[in-house]
């Protein structure tokens, strides 16, 4: 299956590869600007404020102003920091976040790289970011940075396991790790989405609590992996200044910032792909096709972005012990139960 | 075990309750005033509501109601009020306070340094006649800091001096009278002085 319209357009040459690389990057930048504005505005609205109003009509150019501000800022490298690692860390984090875009199917006709291990790849790359975080925190030579980095490692390792169980469940249900194939298997009406147990006999209704449960578990775990509130203890402003990026400023800080937003999109896309039928239209053949697919995919992903922002402005930060309790004693056992139930469902099919 | 599931249920439930609250606020009317663009006209009743009723802004003292008790001066944590009074001379024409009380003291000097004021509102609570109040006037910046020292005495310095002299004269008169009485009966007055 030709999964990339750019290759058919420009041919399998350097230009084609370049275009394939740049397209997600352009998307990422535009999306990040929208998401930053969304974060500011939604956060303000939820607190009965208006948010930024001065830059542009209704403050719509605010994110651009923020990026310009970050670009202008001085790039400080602390004297006592380990310079090489300190400067390397933001690049690693951003690369890890951006690398995940390689396998995200925006449409049946556009997957930057249609490898058949997409789900596994994204999971592997996702845990790569923690190396960057730890590198940045440790190399900063600052106690708060180190504390934040250590917390981040503990958090990501704890939450990787329930997230892994969720991904495993979907792999069992779909019988494949190829992103586009997982989505194709959920085609048809929205009842075929994996959150409703995928296509198959009506018996799958019985498994609804488990599929829904694993969805919630992945949602929570993904929040923890992207260091979003309520799991932002690695940054915990009120406790450890800014956690692992305390010492960063200017463009290097902006890269942490961008990486966070990129990660948010990756997990939202993953939720969409694994549970909500990816680029499939919810209504069978109605409004389906490669172009509509992009609309559906982005629409669904953006609703998850909204959900993340919504949660951020609703919940306070968890304490470290609560975080560990939730990860190991609640999510992990429940994810095992859900996994077994879903495996049973996969066998029954 | 039951507790474990109850905790999870409570966790999920309270998160949902919280999310309902925030989503309600998302679509609610916003409270922000676009202040320099959208100017609350304090004269109009409707607009004045844009300034919260219990907001604490510029202080105002009703000169005809202040009885000079110095309660505000004592309570002010930053010492920005200074009140100077002098006793009313018997026989002087004294108007009643606006609130109906009798006036025993002239307020010869009453300044509030609004540059120092921290808007704690302690002075307004101490005032027995509610003479000192916060107004809804919030724009009163000045180029010169001294312009923020407000005068609330009913008298100009000269008039105040007149009142002071009047009482000083009266006191001197009284003292002279006392001295005359003391000349008649020196012994008790002397003891009094020693005490
Ligand atoms: S509001 Fe507080 S600080 Fe201001 S004058 Fe009154 S007592 Fe003093
Ligand atoms: S407390 Fe009230 S009455 Fe007393 S001096 Fe102050 S303003 Fe005047």
XYZ file of C-alpha atoms and ligand atoms in Angstrom:
560
model
C 0.000 0.000 0.000
C 1.357 3.410 -0.915
C 1.125 5.217 2.393
C 2.684 8.469 1.368
C 1.240 10.840 -1.164
C 4.401 12.911 -1.141
C 6.484 10.066 -2.513
C 4.022 9.587 -5.335
C 4.065 13.329 -5.901
C 7.782 14.100 -5.713
C 9.189 10.646 -6.227
C 11.406 8.573 -3.987
C 14.263 11.039 -3.933
C 15.957 13.460 -1.597
C 13.391 16.152 -2.233
C 10.625 13.764 -1.293
C 12.353 12.755 1.931
C 12.953 16.375 2.806
C 9.324 17.261 2.239
C 8.216 14.325 4.360
C 10.470 15.484 7.196
C 9.468 19.110 7.000
C 5.729 18.683 6.752
C 5.282 17.361 10.340
C 7.690 20.018 11.593
C 5.631 22.780 10.022
C 2.520 21.193 11.407
C 4.133 20.940 14.822
C 5.036 24.624 14.891
C 1.587 25.752 13.791
C -0.057 23.346 16.176
C 2.157 24.488 19.069
C 1.151 28.103 18.493
C -2.520 27.123 18.489
C -2.075 24.968 21.568
C -0.261 27.712 23.467
C -3.052 30.126 22.677
C -5.588 27.466 23.635
C -3.828 26.872 26.900
C -3.782 30.589 27.728
C -7.330 31.249 26.686
C -8.978 28.136 28.065
C -7.107 28.530 31.312
C -8.236 32.122 31.571
C -11.835 31.355 30.677
C -11.986 28.615 33.275
C -10.965 31.188 35.858
C -13.508 33.719 34.580
C -10.765 35.868 33.142
C -10.295 36.929 29.546
C -6.652 35.972 29.152
C -4.371 37.813 26.748
C -6.300 40.565 24.985
C -3.677 43.059 23.902
C -1.697 41.320 21.173
C -3.873 41.188 18.103
C -7.632 40.892 18.079
C -8.620 39.074 21.254
C -4.945 38.340 21.893
C -4.711 35.870 19.053
C -1.111 36.753 18.190
C 0.036 36.241 21.768
C 1.792 32.893 21.109
C 3.868 34.476 18.342
C 4.825 37.266 20.714
C 5.875 34.668 23.257
C 8.027 32.826 20.761
C 9.677 36.079 19.664
C 10.296 36.918 23.293
C 11.913 33.535 23.894
C 14.085 33.947 20.812
C 15.320 37.300 21.994
C 16.224 36.146 25.458
C 19.783 35.603 26.493
C 21.000 32.045 26.349
C 22.566 31.424 29.713
C 24.759 28.450 30.472
C 25.608 28.282 34.163
C 29.308 28.264 34.961
C 29.118 25.192 37.123
C 27.057 23.222 34.637
C 28.439 20.434 32.565
C 28.339 22.474 29.381
C 28.187 19.783 26.746
C 25.403 17.779 28.359
C 23.573 20.917 29.409
C 23.406 22.136 25.832
C 22.669 18.708 24.440
C 19.660 17.947 26.628
C 17.072 20.222 24.959
C 17.977 18.815 21.569
C 17.558 15.254 22.778
C 14.177 16.026 24.276
C 12.956 17.796 21.206
C 14.318 15.119 18.904
C 12.613 12.432 20.931
C 9.323 14.280 20.794
C 9.621 15.005 17.108
C 10.798 11.513 16.203
C 7.451 10.157 17.336
C 5.813 12.054 14.494
C 7.512 9.690 12.077
C 4.847 7.047 12.470
C 1.752 9.117 13.159
C -0.728 8.508 10.366
C -2.352 11.817 9.611
C -4.309 10.256 6.810
C -4.320 6.913 5.006
C -2.225 8.675 2.382
C 0.261 10.333 4.678
C 2.371 8.525 7.204
C 5.883 9.950 7.253
C 7.269 6.470 7.728
C 4.900 3.539 7.358
C 6.902 1.012 9.353
C 4.999 -1.978 10.627
C 6.161 -1.508 14.208
C 4.676 1.950 14.633
C 3.082 1.424 18.020
C 6.196 -0.152 19.441
C 8.406 2.528 17.952
C 6.362 5.360 19.418
C 6.455 3.715 22.821
C 10.205 3.214 22.650
C 10.851 6.781 21.482
C 8.494 8.114 24.135
C 10.684 6.830 26.951
C 13.698 8.377 25.266
C 12.656 11.827 26.442
C 13.421 10.939 30.034
C 17.097 10.668 29.142
C 17.022 14.247 27.942
C 15.180 15.379 31.040
C 17.599 13.634 33.339
C 20.551 14.892 31.352
C 19.303 18.459 31.577
C 18.529 18.212 35.272
C 21.797 16.631 36.256
C 24.009 18.716 33.992
C 22.501 21.932 35.374
C 24.307 21.341 38.656
C 21.404 22.758 40.578
C 19.661 20.954 43.399
C 16.203 21.807 42.152
C 17.000 20.668 38.644
C 18.355 17.412 39.935
C 15.336 16.870 42.175
C 13.021 17.519 39.255
C 14.958 15.187 37.025
C 14.937 12.421 39.623
C 11.224 12.844 40.126
C 10.697 12.747 36.400
C 12.570 9.491 36.039
C 10.660 7.908 38.897
C 7.399 9.103 37.434
C 7.978 8.058 33.863
C 9.262 4.638 34.842
C 6.218 4.053 37.048
C 3.722 5.136 34.456
C 5.396 3.460 31.522
C 4.161 0.102 32.745
C 0.407 0.809 32.800
C 0.825 2.656 29.502
C 2.634 -0.372 28.142
C -0.209 -2.632 29.286
C -2.687 -0.391 27.468
C -0.631 -0.514 24.293
C -0.270 -4.260 24.685
C -4.044 -4.622 24.998
C -4.566 -2.755 21.767
C -1.853 -4.791 20.078
C -3.622 -7.950 21.223
C -6.953 -6.660 20.015
C -5.657 -5.501 16.649
C -3.144 -8.237 16.108
C -0.740 -5.759 14.589
C 1.574 -2.927 15.541
C 1.191 -1.054 12.278
C -0.579 2.207 12.918
C -2.466 2.389 9.665
C -3.586 -1.197 9.981
C -4.838 -0.624 13.516
C -6.905 2.240 12.179
C -8.151 0.312 9.165
C -9.380 -2.412 11.505
C -11.561 0.138 13.257
C -13.196 1.383 10.070
C -16.939 1.499 9.727
C -19.210 3.075 12.288
C -17.881 4.454 15.543
C -19.061 1.318 17.320
C -16.086 -0.404 15.730
C -13.611 1.728 17.595
C -11.478 -0.114 20.078
C -12.927 1.828 22.936
C -16.106 -0.095 22.173
C -14.192 -3.342 21.711
C -13.570 -3.151 17.970
C -15.634 -4.841 15.286
C -17.026 -8.290 15.959
C -19.888 -9.991 17.749
C -22.298 -8.120 20.015
C -20.663 -9.962 22.905
C -18.076 -7.208 23.026
C -20.556 -5.048 24.947
C -19.663 -7.155 27.982
C -16.085 -6.016 27.676
C -16.943 -2.348 27.544
C -15.828 -1.668 31.140
C -12.434 -3.117 30.348
C -11.843 -1.344 27.072
C -13.030 1.886 28.598
C -10.919 1.197 31.685
C -7.791 0.680 29.645
C -8.531 3.906 27.788
C -8.744 5.835 31.054
C -5.569 4.161 32.278
C -3.707 5.153 29.144
C -5.081 8.670 29.411
C -3.814 9.015 32.971
C -0.490 7.393 32.200
C 0.005 9.620 29.182
C -0.631 12.703 31.277
C 2.080 11.501 33.616
C 4.478 10.811 30.774
C 4.082 14.242 29.295
C 4.542 15.832 32.740
C 1.226 17.607 32.533
C -0.765 18.629 35.565
C -1.841 16.859 37.784
C 1.395 14.942 37.251
C 3.752 17.878 36.857
C 5.797 17.171 39.950
C 9.036 17.185 37.919
C 8.373 20.874 37.272
C 6.459 21.644 40.475
C 6.851 25.422 40.420
C 5.833 25.866 44.020
C 8.328 23.325 45.309
C 11.363 23.144 43.061
C 11.277 26.367 41.005
C 10.888 24.806 37.573
C 12.326 21.368 38.068
C 14.665 20.090 35.411
C 14.555 23.249 33.274
C 15.222 25.715 36.086
C 18.547 26.771 34.597
C 17.431 26.968 30.996
C 16.549 30.171 29.267
C 15.894 31.549 25.826
C 15.734 29.151 22.920
C 16.848 26.155 24.915
C 13.936 26.653 27.258
C 11.694 27.099 24.251
C 12.757 23.677 23.043
C 11.638 22.106 26.305
C 8.437 23.996 25.890
C 7.927 22.861 22.312
C 8.789 19.306 23.248
C 6.067 19.331 25.887
C 3.511 20.447 23.356
C 4.780 17.980 20.787
C 4.471 15.217 23.364
C 0.956 16.319 24.152
C 0.061 15.904 20.513
C 1.769 12.540 20.266
C -0.176 11.068 23.163
C -3.401 12.618 21.891
C -2.752 11.132 18.482
C -2.000 7.815 20.101
C -5.241 7.909 22.064
C -7.067 8.719 18.857
C -5.392 5.938 16.950
C -5.689 3.276 19.615
C -9.175 3.936 20.909
C -11.034 6.303 18.630
C -10.451 4.997 15.153
C -7.711 7.378 14.075
C -8.593 9.059 10.808
C -11.785 7.054 10.387
C -15.024 8.923 10.093
C -17.370 8.000 12.946
C -20.216 7.472 10.482
C -19.057 4.756 8.129
C -18.478 6.095 4.639
C -19.945 9.485 5.412
C -17.293 12.182 4.953
C -14.449 9.715 4.574
C -11.512 9.953 2.198
C -7.896 11.035 2.500
C -8.684 14.727 3.017
C -11.542 14.229 5.440
C -9.328 11.758 7.239
C -6.946 14.574 8.152
C -9.857 16.603 9.456
C -11.169 13.749 11.563
C -7.751 12.849 12.842
C -6.839 16.380 13.838
C -10.311 16.988 15.230
C -10.132 13.951 17.461
C -6.566 14.685 18.543
C -7.391 18.273 19.290
C -10.263 17.209 21.524
C -7.758 15.242 23.539
C -5.499 18.267 23.674
C -8.487 20.171 24.986
C -9.097 17.433 27.534
C -5.505 17.722 28.716
C -5.790 21.471 29.051
C -9.131 21.089 30.784
C -7.630 18.673 33.286
C -4.670 20.937 33.826
C -6.871 23.827 34.877
C -9.056 21.608 37.044
C -6.736 19.497 39.119
C -4.045 20.429 41.618
C -0.685 18.727 41.547
C -0.347 15.286 43.104
C 2.053 14.661 45.953
C 4.969 12.347 45.187
C 3.633 9.513 47.315
C 0.145 9.900 45.838
C 1.694 9.736 42.412
C 3.470 6.503 43.226
C 0.359 5.097 44.873
C -1.744 5.836 41.817
C 0.826 4.386 39.474
C 1.768 1.180 41.222
C -1.229 0.309 43.335
C -4.135 1.500 41.245
C -3.250 1.740 37.576
C -0.969 -1.270 37.399
C -3.290 -3.956 38.866
C -6.300 -2.592 37.040
C -4.401 -2.473 33.778
C -3.478 -6.142 34.255
C -7.106 -7.080 34.828
C -8.168 -5.082 31.792
C -5.426 -6.628 29.723
C -6.536 -10.158 30.552
C -10.142 -9.314 29.816
C -9.219 -7.753 26.502
C -6.999 -10.678 25.631
C -10.026 -12.888 26.233
C -12.051 -10.679 23.930
C -9.343 -10.951 21.294
C -9.440 -14.736 21.592
C -13.221 -14.836 21.249
C -13.101 -12.942 17.978
C -10.299 -3.948 49.931
C -13.620 -2.142 49.968
C -11.794 0.958 51.031
C -9.430 0.598 48.097
C -12.237 0.605 45.553
C -14.067 3.333 47.409
C -10.945 5.490 47.187
C -10.622 4.907 43.467
C -14.287 5.668 42.961
C -14.001 8.829 45.035
C -10.920 9.861 43.086
C -12.665 9.453 39.758
C -15.872 11.030 40.984
C -14.244 14.105 42.471
C -12.229 14.629 39.299
C -15.473 14.558 37.326
C -17.095 17.016 39.724
C -14.119 19.325 39.343
C -14.255 19.041 35.578
C -17.925 19.926 35.586
C -17.186 23.064 37.582
C -14.392 24.198 35.293
C -16.375 23.538 32.118
C -19.223 25.593 33.541
C -16.847 28.439 34.175
C -15.460 28.113 30.662
C -18.723 29.354 29.204
C -19.688 31.725 32.014
C -19.639 35.508 31.748
C -16.147 36.803 32.387
C -15.474 39.257 35.176
C -12.456 41.033 33.693
C -12.871 44.746 32.977
C -10.866 45.862 29.991
C -9.965 48.800 32.143
C -8.130 51.447 30.158
C -10.190 50.600 27.060
C -13.431 50.227 28.827
C -13.677 52.881 31.460
C -16.113 52.423 34.316
C -17.979 55.701 34.577
C -18.366 56.069 38.308
C -21.178 58.583 38.013
C -23.530 56.157 36.346
C -25.076 53.643 38.669
C -24.857 50.795 36.180
C -21.187 51.409 35.460
C -20.243 51.919 39.076
C -21.130 48.294 39.628
C -18.050 47.412 37.596
C -16.056 48.552 40.596
C -16.712 46.001 43.315
C -18.799 47.446 46.130
C -16.333 46.473 48.815
C -13.291 47.654 46.922
C -10.973 49.882 48.921
C -9.777 52.908 47.040
C -9.112 56.553 47.800
C -10.052 57.642 51.317
C -12.423 60.450 52.020
C -13.135 62.183 55.324
C -16.368 63.990 55.990
C -15.117 67.153 57.714
C -18.454 67.881 59.281
C -18.627 64.446 60.830
C -15.100 63.910 62.099
C -15.064 64.582 65.830
C -11.288 64.433 66.079
C -11.072 61.315 68.223
C -7.830 60.259 66.480
C -9.025 56.668 66.325
C -7.968 56.414 62.714
C -4.556 57.864 63.416
C -3.903 55.337 66.164
C -5.105 52.349 64.120
C -3.264 53.091 60.931
C -0.489 50.489 60.643
C 1.654 52.678 58.386
C 1.096 55.953 60.205
C -0.134 57.774 57.170
C -2.894 59.687 58.958
C -2.071 62.579 61.191
C -4.781 64.369 63.122
C -4.231 67.506 65.171
C -7.002 68.820 67.367
C -7.639 71.577 69.783
C -10.329 71.844 72.424
C -13.409 73.876 71.613
C -13.476 77.079 73.636
C -16.623 77.308 75.765
C -18.854 79.983 74.349
C -17.642 79.473 70.754
C -20.388 78.720 68.241
C -20.112 75.021 67.550
C -22.231 73.310 64.910
C -23.364 69.802 65.749
C -21.729 66.902 63.947
C -23.566 65.805 60.846
C -24.499 62.610 62.634
C -26.002 64.666 65.475
C -23.328 64.376 68.164
C -21.815 67.205 70.128
C -18.440 68.556 69.029
C -15.761 68.959 71.700
C -12.719 69.227 69.502
C -11.789 71.268 66.451
C -9.829 69.346 63.881
C -7.141 71.876 63.125
C -5.117 69.623 60.856
C -5.981 66.310 59.215
C -3.718 64.825 56.560
C -3.728 61.447 54.918
C -0.706 60.437 52.899
C -2.294 58.260 50.216
C 1.146 57.370 48.911
C 1.755 55.429 52.091
C -1.736 54.027 52.596
C -1.924 50.269 52.223
C -5.711 50.238 51.940
C -6.158 47.976 54.943
C -9.361 49.759 55.894
C -8.547 49.687 59.610
C -9.144 53.429 59.894
C -12.667 53.195 58.551
C -13.472 50.503 61.061
C -12.126 52.525 63.953
C -14.074 55.664 63.148
C -16.980 56.115 65.611
C -18.861 58.483 63.298
C -18.058 56.765 59.991
C -16.502 59.990 58.847
C -13.596 58.330 57.100
C -14.601 56.045 54.206
C -13.175 54.435 51.105
C -14.573 55.850 47.895
C -14.713 54.091 44.557
C -12.245 56.584 43.095
C -9.216 54.584 42.027
C -7.372 56.809 39.559
C -5.491 59.521 41.365
C -1.854 59.178 40.492
C 0.218 62.333 40.682
C 3.558 63.450 39.348
C 4.607 64.840 42.690
C 4.467 62.613 45.710
C 3.495 65.498 47.968
C 0.301 65.945 45.979
C -0.866 62.659 47.409
C -0.983 64.091 50.914
C -4.607 65.058 51.280
C -5.926 67.725 53.620
C -9.202 67.072 55.366
C -9.269 69.801 57.968
C -12.217 72.174 57.709
C -9.881 75.093 58.445
C -7.112 76.749 56.575
C -3.909 77.059 58.666
C -4.807 80.671 59.539
C -8.307 79.747 60.666
C -6.879 76.872 62.634
C -4.451 79.272 64.282
C -7.402 81.454 65.269
C -9.098 78.526 66.969
C -5.872 77.550 68.693
C -5.255 81.062 69.918
C -8.807 81.272 71.113
C -8.352 78.207 73.267
C -4.907 79.350 74.425
C -6.403 82.669 75.495
C -9.170 80.849 77.274
C -6.641 78.654 79.052
C -4.585 81.664 80.023
C -7.716 83.327 81.345
C -8.549 80.247 83.355
C -5.015 80.093 84.708
C -5.171 83.730 85.698
C -8.465 83.093 87.454
C -6.936 80.139 89.247
C -3.955 82.204 90.290
C -6.299 84.850 91.682
C -8.163 82.167 93.620
C -4.881 80.713 94.826
C -3.848 84.095 96.205
C -6.952 83.975 98.411
C -6.310 80.434 99.615
C -2.659 79.567 98.892
C -2.229 76.382 100.878
C -4.427 73.881 98.954
C -3.269 75.188 95.586
C 0.354 74.653 96.553
C -0.258 71.041 97.518
C -2.065 70.508 94.311
C 0.891 71.815 92.382
C 3.243 69.536 94.281
C 1.142 66.551 93.417
S -6.587 52.251 55.001
Fe -5.108 51.490 56.479
S -3.163 52.324 55.766
Fe -4.756 53.485 54.724
S -5.093 55.248 56.043
Fe -6.562 53.703 56.677
S -5.548 52.623 58.356
Fe -3.973 53.769 57.258
S -11.630 58.082 63.619
Fe -13.156 59.209 62.463
S -13.857 60.745 63.915
Fe -11.965 59.947 64.745
S -10.399 61.373 63.987
Fe -10.529 59.688 62.494
S -12.007 60.420 60.990
Fe -12.235 61.711 62.747
